[in-house]
Amino acid sequence: MEDVKKWFTPYPEAYTHDIHIEDISLFDMLKETAERYPAHTATRMYQHTLTYQELYHSVRVFAGALQKKGLKRRSCSDYAAKLSAIYNKLFWHCSSGRHCYSGQSYACRTRARAYFKRFRGKKIIILDDFYTRLQEIRNRVDIEEAITVSLQKPFVPASPDLSFLDFLTIKYEFNQPVIHPSHDIAVLQYTGGTTGPSKGAMLTHTNIYTNAVQSYEIFKHDIELGKEKCLTVIPLFHVFGMTSCMHLSILCGNEILLLPRFDLEEVLNTIKKEQPSIFPGVPTMYVAITNHPQAEEYNIESIRICNSGSAPMPVELMKEFERKTGAKVLEGYGLSEASPVTHCNLPFCERKPGTVGLGVPQTAYKIVDVATGTKELPRGELGEIVIKGPQVMKGYWNQPEETAHALRNGWLYTGDIGQIDEDGYLSIVDRKKI
């Protein structure tokens, strides 16, 4: 058996790759947190709040309604909604019953058509804004039933569809099925489709739970369990927001402070009022705050932990943001197929701006030749980045050929071109041309 530990980057004392990963489902993770912190706020969006006890209870109510409607084990429900407290609940409803969740934005008409066709014969939960688009192509996608979510005024869909609130009135005692975390799919996370059609990465309960634990291990000396607030502006249908905002917060018993979009004034006022301590984001968000002439008047120094992804952050702007807040911006790397986090400029190691840092715990990585993918290249040379770890997907949904191409001998072939320096720091240079 291959010894992947030889590709682990050494950590300083008190940090280790040998972290313990429990064999539990995402639903059990939520249940354990609700038992530890029942009265703690789980989600807050404007005036709407849910404690962990309330969130756990609502999950059981919704899951019971799904069972009453005949949703079977291992079926695939599509749960799609904008960033909201309801969205958070929908994910956990799904994870409780061996259904798999799929979240994706489908704002454009072309994407909506292709997206709905992918789920022929399924039940779908959809934001009411997109209901008209679904109805326009209903006879071509054969969706059995739609449940609409309204974030503002009440919306009544056409029969036999139901609103989310009406669906919750279906009373049925939830019968918790047996979940096999390492085998059962929790999420179909659709890729961005930058080099071809979007693919559904099958992420198991273990994949996702592991990535939350890996993320916590990075920040374990910085996060105070049950006492942090995570400002959540990046969308939860994106895998970065799903793990860095939702799952890490749930694991730690922290508050998920939700905003529907990045509006600079609203974000600054929310920071001033709520004093969040964790703020995952993309570089444009940090740049906007840095460039605001009165940013420091909004008490932005409450922010301590920032993990940045999706694009490189200019070094000078990073330094200025850190000067104004006192926080550290830790750039990282990940992809849908890895739940997503694989690398980060770790807070307990030297940061190297321009790189995505070192592998997170239990993550092996190397650079291989682009032509065959079989030859490992020496430090400093450019090639394809391949990754191995417990957060790597099971495969692509109904795409065995694509799965065989991406997963070879346990390694995930990312399609990204990069290099590793002498200290093990990874840099992303390009995307592989297909």
Short mmCIF file of C-alpha atoms in Angstrom, two decimals:
data_model
loop_
_atom_site.label_atom_id
_atom_site.label_comp_id
_atom_site.label_asym_id
_atom_site.label_seq_id
_atom_site.Cartn_x
_atom_site.Cartn_y
_atom_site.Cartn_z
CA MET A 1 0.00 0.00 0.00
CA GLU A 2 1.26 3.46 -0.93
CA ASP A 3 2.54 5.54 1.98
CA VAL A 4 0.92 8.92 1.33
CA LYS A 5 2.49 10.40 4.47
CA LYS A 6 5.68 11.06 2.54
CA TRP A 7 3.74 13.81 0.72
CA PHE A 8 2.54 15.40 4.00
CA THR A 9 4.18 18.74 4.77
CA PRO A 10 5.79 18.72 8.25
CA TYR A 11 4.06 20.93 10.81
CA PRO A 12 5.49 22.68 13.89
CA GLU A 13 5.10 21.03 17.28
CA ALA A 14 1.50 20.98 18.63
CA TYR A 15 0.09 20.51 15.12
CA THR A 16 -0.21 17.19 13.40
CA HIS A 17 -1.60 15.39 10.38
CA ASP A 18 -2.79 12.56 12.62
CA ILE A 19 -6.16 14.08 13.50
CA HIS A 20 -9.06 11.91 14.65
CA ILE A 21 -12.04 11.78 12.30
CA GLU A 22 -15.19 10.32 13.82
CA ASP A 23 -17.38 8.06 11.72
CA ILE A 24 -20.50 10.20 12.01
CA SER A 25 -23.00 11.75 9.64
CA LEU A 26 -23.58 15.45 9.18
CA PHE A 27 -26.92 15.04 10.91
CA ASP A 28 -25.16 13.55 13.93
CA MET A 29 -22.72 16.46 13.91
CA LEU A 30 -25.64 18.87 14.12
CA LYS A 31 -27.30 16.76 16.81
CA GLU A 32 -24.15 16.73 18.96
CA THR A 33 -23.77 20.50 18.65
CA ALA A 34 -27.43 21.03 19.55
CA GLU A 35 -26.92 18.91 22.66
CA ARG A 36 -23.80 20.90 23.67
CA TYR A 37 -25.14 24.36 22.87
CA PRO A 38 -28.96 24.14 22.74
CA ALA A 39 -29.61 27.81 23.52
CA HIS A 40 -26.77 29.25 21.44
CA THR A 41 -27.75 31.09 18.27
CA ALA A 42 -27.09 28.95 15.22
CA THR A 43 -28.19 31.32 12.47
CA ARG A 44 -29.06 34.98 12.34
CA MET A 45 -30.37 36.83 9.31
CA TYR A 46 -31.69 40.29 10.10
CA GLN A 47 -34.44 39.78 12.72
CA HIS A 48 -34.69 36.02 12.13
CA THR A 49 -32.74 33.76 14.46
CA LEU A 50 -32.59 30.05 15.21
CA THR A 51 -30.93 28.44 18.20
CA TYR A 52 -29.19 25.12 17.72
CA GLN A 53 -32.04 23.37 19.49
CA GLU A 54 -34.55 25.06 17.16
CA LEU A 55 -32.49 24.23 14.10
CA TYR A 56 -32.22 20.57 15.09
CA HIS A 57 -35.96 20.39 15.81
CA SER A 58 -36.89 22.01 12.50
CA VAL A 59 -34.66 19.54 10.67
CA ARG A 60 -36.60 16.64 12.17
CA VAL A 61 -39.94 18.27 11.31
CA PHE A 62 -38.94 18.82 7.71
CA ALA A 63 -37.36 15.38 7.34
CA GLY A 64 -40.55 13.84 8.68
CA ALA A 65 -42.57 15.72 6.07
CA LEU A 66 -40.23 14.42 3.36
CA GLN A 67 -40.77 10.87 4.57
CA LYS A 68 -44.53 11.41 4.62
CA LYS A 69 -44.36 12.53 0.99
CA GLY A 70 -42.64 9.28 0.09
CA LEU A 71 -39.06 10.42 -0.41
CA LYS A 72 -37.04 7.22 -0.27
CA ARG A 73 -33.61 6.42 1.10
CA ARG A 74 -30.79 7.26 -1.28
CA SER A 75 -33.02 9.46 -3.39
CA CYS A 76 -31.63 12.72 -4.64
CA SER A 77 -33.53 15.85 -3.69
CA ASP A 78 -32.39 19.10 -5.19
CA TYR A 79 -32.28 21.87 -2.60
CA ALA A 80 -31.66 25.27 -4.12
CA ALA A 81 -32.17 28.64 -2.47
CA LYS A 82 -30.31 31.84 -1.94
CA LEU A 83 -28.20 32.55 1.10
CA SER A 84 -30.61 32.59 4.03
CA ALA A 85 -31.37 30.96 7.32
CA ILE A 86 -33.86 28.77 5.47
CA TYR A 87 -31.09 27.60 3.14
CA ASN A 88 -29.07 26.50 6.14
CA LYS A 89 -32.04 24.52 7.44
CA LEU A 90 -32.61 22.88 4.06
CA PHE A 91 -29.11 21.47 3.97
CA TRP A 92 -29.51 19.88 7.38
CA HIS A 93 -32.97 18.53 6.60
CA CYS A 94 -31.45 16.72 3.66
CA SER A 95 -28.43 15.37 5.53
CA SER A 96 -30.69 13.79 8.14
CA GLY A 97 -32.35 11.31 5.84
CA ARG A 98 -29.81 9.78 3.44
CA HIS A 99 -30.98 12.10 0.70
CA CYS A 100 -28.30 14.02 -1.07
CA TYR A 101 -28.26 17.77 -1.38
CA SER A 102 -27.38 19.76 -4.46
CA GLY A 103 -26.98 23.50 -4.35
CA GLN A 104 -26.28 25.76 -7.30
CA SER A 105 -27.18 29.19 -8.54
CA TYR A 106 -29.22 29.13 -11.70
CA ALA A 107 -29.92 32.78 -12.26
CA CYS A 108 -29.49 32.72 -16.04
CA ARG A 109 -32.14 31.13 -18.26
CA THR A 110 -29.75 28.81 -20.12
CA ARG A 111 -28.25 27.44 -16.95
CA ALA A 112 -31.71 27.02 -15.40
CA ARG A 113 -32.88 24.86 -18.29
CA ALA A 114 -29.83 22.62 -18.18
CA TYR A 115 -29.93 22.47 -14.40
CA PHE A 116 -33.57 21.44 -14.10
CA LYS A 117 -33.17 18.80 -16.82
CA ARG A 118 -30.49 17.16 -14.70
CA PHE A 119 -33.07 16.30 -12.05
CA ARG A 120 -35.81 14.63 -14.07
CA GLY A 121 -38.49 13.04 -11.95
CA LYS A 122 -37.26 14.55 -8.69
CA LYS A 123 -38.65 16.80 -6.02
CA ILE A 124 -37.11 20.24 -5.96
CA ILE A 125 -37.04 23.05 -3.43
CA ILE A 126 -36.65 26.34 -5.18
CA LEU A 127 -36.57 30.04 -4.40
CA ASP A 128 -39.87 31.56 -5.52
CA ASP A 129 -37.98 33.99 -7.82
CA PHE A 130 -37.13 31.05 -10.09
CA TYR A 131 -40.52 29.34 -10.02
CA THR A 132 -41.72 30.99 -13.24
CA ARG A 133 -38.63 29.73 -15.08
CA LEU A 134 -39.28 26.22 -13.84
CA GLN A 135 -42.90 26.37 -15.01
CA GLU A 136 -41.82 27.50 -18.48
CA ILE A 137 -39.92 24.25 -19.02
CA ARG A 138 -41.92 21.98 -16.70
CA ASN A 139 -43.15 19.73 -19.49
CA ARG A 140 -39.56 19.14 -20.60
CA VAL A 141 -37.93 18.40 -17.25
CA ASP A 142 -40.67 16.33 -15.58
CA ILE A 143 -40.07 17.59 -12.04
CA GLU A 144 -42.56 15.71 -9.84
CA GLU A 145 -43.08 18.37 -7.21
CA ALA A 146 -41.70 21.80 -6.35
CA ILE A 147 -41.59 23.40 -2.92
CA THR A 148 -41.08 27.15 -3.02
CA VAL A 149 -39.11 29.19 -0.51
CA SER A 150 -40.06 32.85 0.00
CA LEU A 151 -37.64 35.25 1.61
CA GLN A 152 -39.98 38.24 1.47
CA LYS A 153 -43.73 38.31 0.82
CA PRO A 154 -45.67 35.00 0.84
CA PHE A 155 -45.87 33.13 -2.45
CA VAL A 156 -48.43 30.48 -3.41
CA PRO A 157 -47.28 28.10 -6.17
CA ALA A 158 -49.62 26.27 -8.52
CA SER A 159 -51.03 22.90 -7.46
CA PRO A 160 -49.69 20.30 -6.75
CA ASP A 161 -46.66 22.32 -5.62
CA LEU A 162 -46.44 23.66 -2.07
CA SER A 163 -44.83 26.57 -0.31
CA PHE A 164 -42.15 25.73 2.23
CA LEU A 165 -44.35 26.81 5.16
CA ASP A 166 -47.27 24.71 3.93
CA PHE A 167 -44.95 21.75 3.50
CA LEU A 168 -43.90 22.06 7.14
CA THR A 169 -47.52 21.59 8.24
CA ILE A 170 -47.33 17.95 7.10
CA LYS A 171 -47.09 16.11 10.40
CA TYR A 172 -45.17 12.88 10.46
CA GLU A 173 -42.86 11.35 13.04
CA PHE A 174 -39.37 11.32 11.57
CA ASN A 175 -37.82 7.85 11.40
CA GLN A 176 -34.06 8.31 11.37
CA PRO A 177 -32.54 5.92 8.82
CA VAL A 178 -29.13 4.31 9.17
CA ILE A 179 -26.47 6.44 7.48
CA HIS A 180 -23.11 5.02 6.43
CA PRO A 181 -21.01 8.20 6.49
CA SER A 182 -18.09 7.01 4.38
CA HIS A 183 -20.36 5.58 1.70
CA ASP A 184 -23.55 7.65 1.58
CA ILE A 185 -23.58 10.81 -0.51
CA ALA A 186 -24.54 13.97 1.35
CA VAL A 187 -23.95 16.54 -1.37
CA LEU A 188 -23.88 16.71 -5.14
CA GLN A 189 -21.63 19.73 -5.54
CA TYR A 190 -21.63 20.94 -9.11
CA THR A 191 -18.36 22.16 -10.56
CA GLY A 192 -17.92 25.50 -12.25
CA GLY A 193 -17.60 23.92 -15.70
CA THR A 194 -14.60 26.03 -16.73
CA THR A 195 -13.18 23.30 -18.97
CA GLY A 196 -16.38 21.53 -19.99
CA PRO A 197 -19.92 20.73 -18.81
CA SER A 198 -20.55 21.07 -15.08
CA LYS A 199 -20.23 17.78 -13.19
CA GLY A 200 -21.81 16.69 -9.90
CA ALA A 201 -19.08 15.84 -7.39
CA MET A 202 -20.41 13.16 -5.02
CA LEU A 203 -19.31 14.22 -1.54
CA THR A 204 -20.00 11.76 1.27
CA HIS A 205 -20.81 12.64 4.86
CA THR A 206 -17.26 11.66 5.77
CA ASN A 207 -15.77 13.88 3.04
CA ILE A 208 -17.60 16.94 4.31
CA TYR A 209 -17.27 16.26 8.02
CA THR A 210 -13.54 15.61 7.56
CA ASN A 211 -13.05 18.94 5.81
CA ALA A 212 -14.76 20.75 8.69
CA VAL A 213 -12.46 18.99 11.17
CA GLN A 214 -9.42 19.76 9.00
CA SER A 215 -10.45 23.42 8.93
CA TYR A 216 -10.91 23.47 12.70
CA GLU A 217 -7.49 21.90 13.23
CA ILE A 218 -5.96 24.84 11.36
CA PHE A 219 -7.62 27.38 13.65
CA LYS A 220 -7.94 25.38 16.86
CA HIS A 221 -5.84 27.84 18.89
CA ASP A 222 -7.76 30.83 17.48
CA ILE A 223 -11.40 29.69 17.63
CA GLU A 224 -13.24 29.73 20.95
CA LEU A 225 -15.94 27.08 20.74
CA GLY A 226 -19.49 28.35 21.05
CA LYS A 227 -18.46 32.01 21.18
CA GLU A 228 -17.53 33.11 17.66
CA LYS A 229 -19.65 34.81 15.01
CA CYS A 230 -18.98 33.99 11.37
CA LEU A 231 -19.95 36.74 8.93
CA THR A 232 -21.38 34.79 6.00
CA VAL A 233 -21.64 36.75 2.78
CA ILE A 234 -20.24 34.22 0.31
CA PRO A 235 -23.12 32.02 -0.92
CA LEU A 236 -23.76 28.72 0.80
CA PHE A 237 -24.48 27.01 -2.52
CA HIS A 238 -20.78 27.52 -3.20
CA VAL A 239 -18.65 24.82 -1.62
CA PHE A 240 -16.32 27.40 -0.03
CA GLY A 241 -19.21 28.98 1.89
CA MET A 242 -20.71 25.58 2.68
CA THR A 243 -17.58 24.41 4.51
CA SER A 244 -15.83 27.55 5.75
CA CYS A 245 -18.99 29.28 6.95
CA MET A 246 -21.68 26.67 7.60
CA HIS A 247 -20.00 23.39 8.48
CA LEU A 248 -17.10 24.83 10.46
CA SER A 249 -19.52 27.01 12.44
CA ILE A 250 -21.87 24.09 13.14
CA LEU A 251 -18.95 21.90 14.23
CA CYS A 252 -17.77 24.60 16.66
CA GLY A 253 -21.19 25.70 17.91
CA ASN A 254 -20.68 29.21 16.56
CA GLU A 255 -23.16 31.68 15.13
CA ILE A 256 -23.66 31.94 11.38
CA LEU A 257 -24.36 35.61 10.68
CA LEU A 258 -26.03 35.65 7.26
CA LEU A 259 -26.30 38.40 4.68
CA PRO A 260 -27.92 37.77 1.26
CA ARG A 261 -25.23 39.57 -0.76
CA PHE A 262 -22.11 41.70 -0.43
CA ASP A 263 -23.36 45.26 -0.06
CA LEU A 264 -20.43 47.25 1.36
CA GLU A 265 -22.43 49.62 3.58
CA GLU A 266 -24.60 46.79 4.89
CA VAL A 267 -21.56 44.64 5.58
CA LEU A 268 -19.81 47.46 7.45
CA ASN A 269 -22.91 48.28 9.48
CA THR A 270 -23.37 44.61 10.32
CA ILE A 271 -19.76 44.38 11.48
CA LYS A 272 -20.23 47.45 13.64
CA LYS A 273 -23.45 46.12 15.21
CA GLU A 274 -22.71 42.39 15.52
CA GLN A 275 -18.90 42.38 15.89
CA PRO A 276 -18.19 39.13 14.01
CA SER A 277 -14.80 37.53 14.61
CA ILE A 278 -14.58 35.26 11.53
CA PHE A 279 -14.99 36.50 7.97
CA PRO A 280 -14.36 34.06 5.08
CA GLY A 281 -14.37 35.91 1.80
CA VAL A 282 -12.95 36.57 -1.62
CA PRO A 283 -10.30 39.22 -2.33
CA THR A 284 -12.75 41.76 -3.79
CA MET A 285 -14.59 41.87 -0.45
CA TYR A 286 -11.45 42.57 1.55
CA VAL A 287 -10.34 45.13 -1.03
CA ALA A 288 -13.68 46.97 -0.85
CA ILE A 289 -13.51 47.22 2.94
CA THR A 290 -9.87 48.32 2.83
CA ASN A 291 -10.60 51.08 0.34
CA HIS A 292 -13.58 52.48 2.25
CA PRO A 293 -12.39 55.83 3.65
CA GLN A 294 -14.22 55.41 6.97
CA ALA A 295 -13.75 51.65 7.37
CA GLU A 296 -12.08 51.94 10.76
CA GLU A 297 -15.08 53.82 12.15
CA TYR A 298 -17.11 50.60 11.89
CA ASN A 299 -15.11 48.73 14.56
CA ILE A 300 -13.76 46.30 12.00
CA GLU A 301 -11.05 45.29 14.46
CA SER A 302 -13.47 42.66 15.81
CA ILE A 303 -12.48 40.49 12.81
CA ARG A 304 -9.65 38.12 13.71
CA ILE A 305 -9.82 35.24 11.22
CA CYS A 306 -10.08 35.67 7.45
CA ASN A 307 -9.58 32.85 4.98
CA SER A 308 -9.53 34.01 1.39
CA GLY A 309 -10.08 32.02 -1.78
CA SER A 310 -11.04 32.10 -5.47
CA ALA A 311 -8.29 34.51 -6.58
CA PRO A 312 -4.93 35.91 -5.44
CA MET A 313 -5.07 38.92 -3.13
CA PRO A 314 -2.76 41.85 -3.84
CA VAL A 315 -0.03 41.87 -1.19
CA GLU A 316 -0.15 45.58 -0.35
CA LEU A 317 -3.95 45.58 0.01
CA MET A 318 -3.70 42.50 2.20
CA LYS A 319 -1.25 44.29 4.47
CA GLU A 320 -3.49 47.37 4.65
CA PHE A 321 -6.57 45.29 5.51
CA GLU A 322 -4.61 43.55 8.22
CA ARG A 323 -3.35 46.87 9.56
CA LYS A 324 -6.89 48.22 9.84
CA THR A 325 -8.42 45.10 11.39
CA GLY A 326 -5.57 43.35 13.18
CA ALA A 327 -6.68 40.14 11.44
CA LYS A 328 -4.63 37.79 9.32
CA VAL A 329 -5.77 37.05 5.79
CA LEU A 330 -4.92 33.43 5.02
CA GLU A 331 -5.06 32.59 1.34
CA GLY A 332 -6.00 29.05 0.44
CA TYR A 333 -6.98 26.65 -2.31
CA GLY A 334 -9.66 24.10 -2.83
CA LEU A 335 -12.06 22.62 -5.36
CA SER A 336 -15.53 21.14 -5.39
CA GLU A 337 -14.11 17.64 -5.68
CA ALA A 338 -12.32 18.04 -2.32
CA SER A 339 -15.12 19.43 -0.16
CA PRO A 340 -13.28 21.93 -0.95
CA VAL A 341 -10.28 22.87 1.24
CA THR A 342 -6.92 21.28 0.49
CA HIS A 343 -4.42 24.09 1.16
CA CYS A 344 -4.04 27.20 3.27
CA ASN A 345 -1.41 29.66 4.43
CA LEU A 346 -1.61 28.19 7.89
CA PRO A 347 -1.70 30.60 10.86
CA PHE A 348 0.96 28.59 12.70
CA CYS A 349 3.46 28.65 9.81
CA GLU A 350 5.20 31.29 7.74
CA ARG A 351 2.86 32.92 5.25
CA LYS A 352 4.03 33.28 1.68
CA PRO A 353 1.88 35.79 -0.23
CA GLY A 354 1.24 34.63 -3.77
CA THR A 355 1.06 30.99 -2.72
CA VAL A 356 -1.92 29.01 -1.43
CA GLY A 357 0.17 27.64 1.42
CA LEU A 358 0.58 24.10 2.72
CA GLY A 359 -1.71 21.09 2.70
CA VAL A 360 -4.29 20.90 5.47
CA PRO A 361 -4.06 17.91 7.86
CA GLN A 362 -4.07 14.45 6.22
CA THR A 363 -3.70 15.97 2.76
CA ALA A 364 -1.00 14.69 0.40
CA TYR A 365 -0.14 16.53 -2.79
CA LYS A 366 2.41 16.43 -5.56
CA ILE A 367 3.10 17.75 -9.06
CA VAL A 368 3.01 15.34 -11.99
CA ASP A 369 3.75 15.66 -15.69
CA VAL A 370 0.88 17.05 -17.74
CA ALA A 371 1.16 14.55 -20.59
CA THR A 372 0.66 11.26 -18.71
CA GLY A 373 0.13 12.21 -15.07
CA THR A 374 2.38 9.34 -13.99
CA LYS A 375 5.70 11.04 -13.34
CA GLU A 376 6.21 13.06 -10.16
CA LEU A 377 8.13 16.25 -10.87
CA PRO A 378 10.78 17.79 -8.62
CA ARG A 379 10.23 20.90 -6.51
CA GLY A 380 9.98 24.08 -8.54
CA GLU A 381 8.84 22.48 -11.80
CA LEU A 382 5.43 23.16 -13.33
CA GLY A 383 2.92 20.36 -13.76
CA GLU A 384 -0.56 19.18 -12.82
CA ILE A 385 -1.52 19.29 -9.15
CA VAL A 386 -2.77 15.97 -7.78
CA ILE A 387 -4.20 15.52 -4.29
CA LYS A 388 -5.05 12.66 -1.96
CA GLY A 389 -6.98 12.91 1.30
CA PRO A 390 -10.16 11.85 3.13
CA GLN A 391 -11.97 14.97 1.88
CA VAL A 392 -11.70 13.88 -1.79
CA MET A 393 -14.99 13.00 -3.49
CA LYS A 394 -16.39 9.57 -4.23
CA GLY A 395 -16.67 10.42 -7.94
CA TYR A 396 -18.91 12.27 -10.39
CA TRP A 397 -22.65 11.62 -10.41
CA ASN A 398 -23.56 9.27 -13.31
CA GLN A 399 -20.28 10.01 -15.12
CA PRO A 400 -18.02 6.96 -14.78
CA GLU A 401 -15.63 8.02 -17.56
CA GLU A 402 -15.10 11.47 -16.03
CA THR A 403 -14.64 9.82 -12.63
CA ALA A 404 -11.99 7.45 -13.98
CA HIS A 405 -10.15 10.38 -15.53
CA ALA A 406 -10.21 12.51 -12.35
CA LEU A 407 -9.55 9.76 -9.78
CA ARG A 408 -6.54 7.56 -10.50
CA ASN A 409 -5.05 5.24 -7.90
CA GLY A 410 -6.71 7.30 -5.18
CA TRP A 411 -5.29 10.61 -6.42
CA LEU A 412 -7.49 13.50 -7.53
CA TYR A 413 -6.22 15.06 -10.75
CA THR A 414 -7.24 18.69 -10.31
CA GLY A 415 -6.64 20.01 -13.83
CA ASP A 416 -4.74 22.93 -12.27
CA ILE A 417 -1.14 23.69 -13.15
CA GLY A 418 1.15 24.63 -10.30
CA GLN A 419 4.47 24.18 -8.58
CA ILE A 420 5.71 23.35 -5.08
CA ASP A 421 8.66 25.23 -3.62
CA GLU A 422 11.38 23.82 -1.39
CA ASP A 423 9.31 24.45 1.75
CA GLY A 424 6.23 22.67 0.39
CA TYR A 425 4.23 25.80 -0.48
CA LEU A 426 1.93 25.40 -3.46
CA SER A 427 1.43 28.05 -6.15
CA ILE A 428 -1.32 27.94 -8.75
CA VAL A 429 -0.12 29.09 -12.15
CA ASP A 430 -2.68 28.09 -14.78
CA ARG A 431 -5.51 25.79 -15.74
CA LYS A 432 -4.74 22.67 -17.78
CA LYS A 433 -5.77 23.01 -21.40
CA ILE A 434 -8.04 20.23 -22.61
#
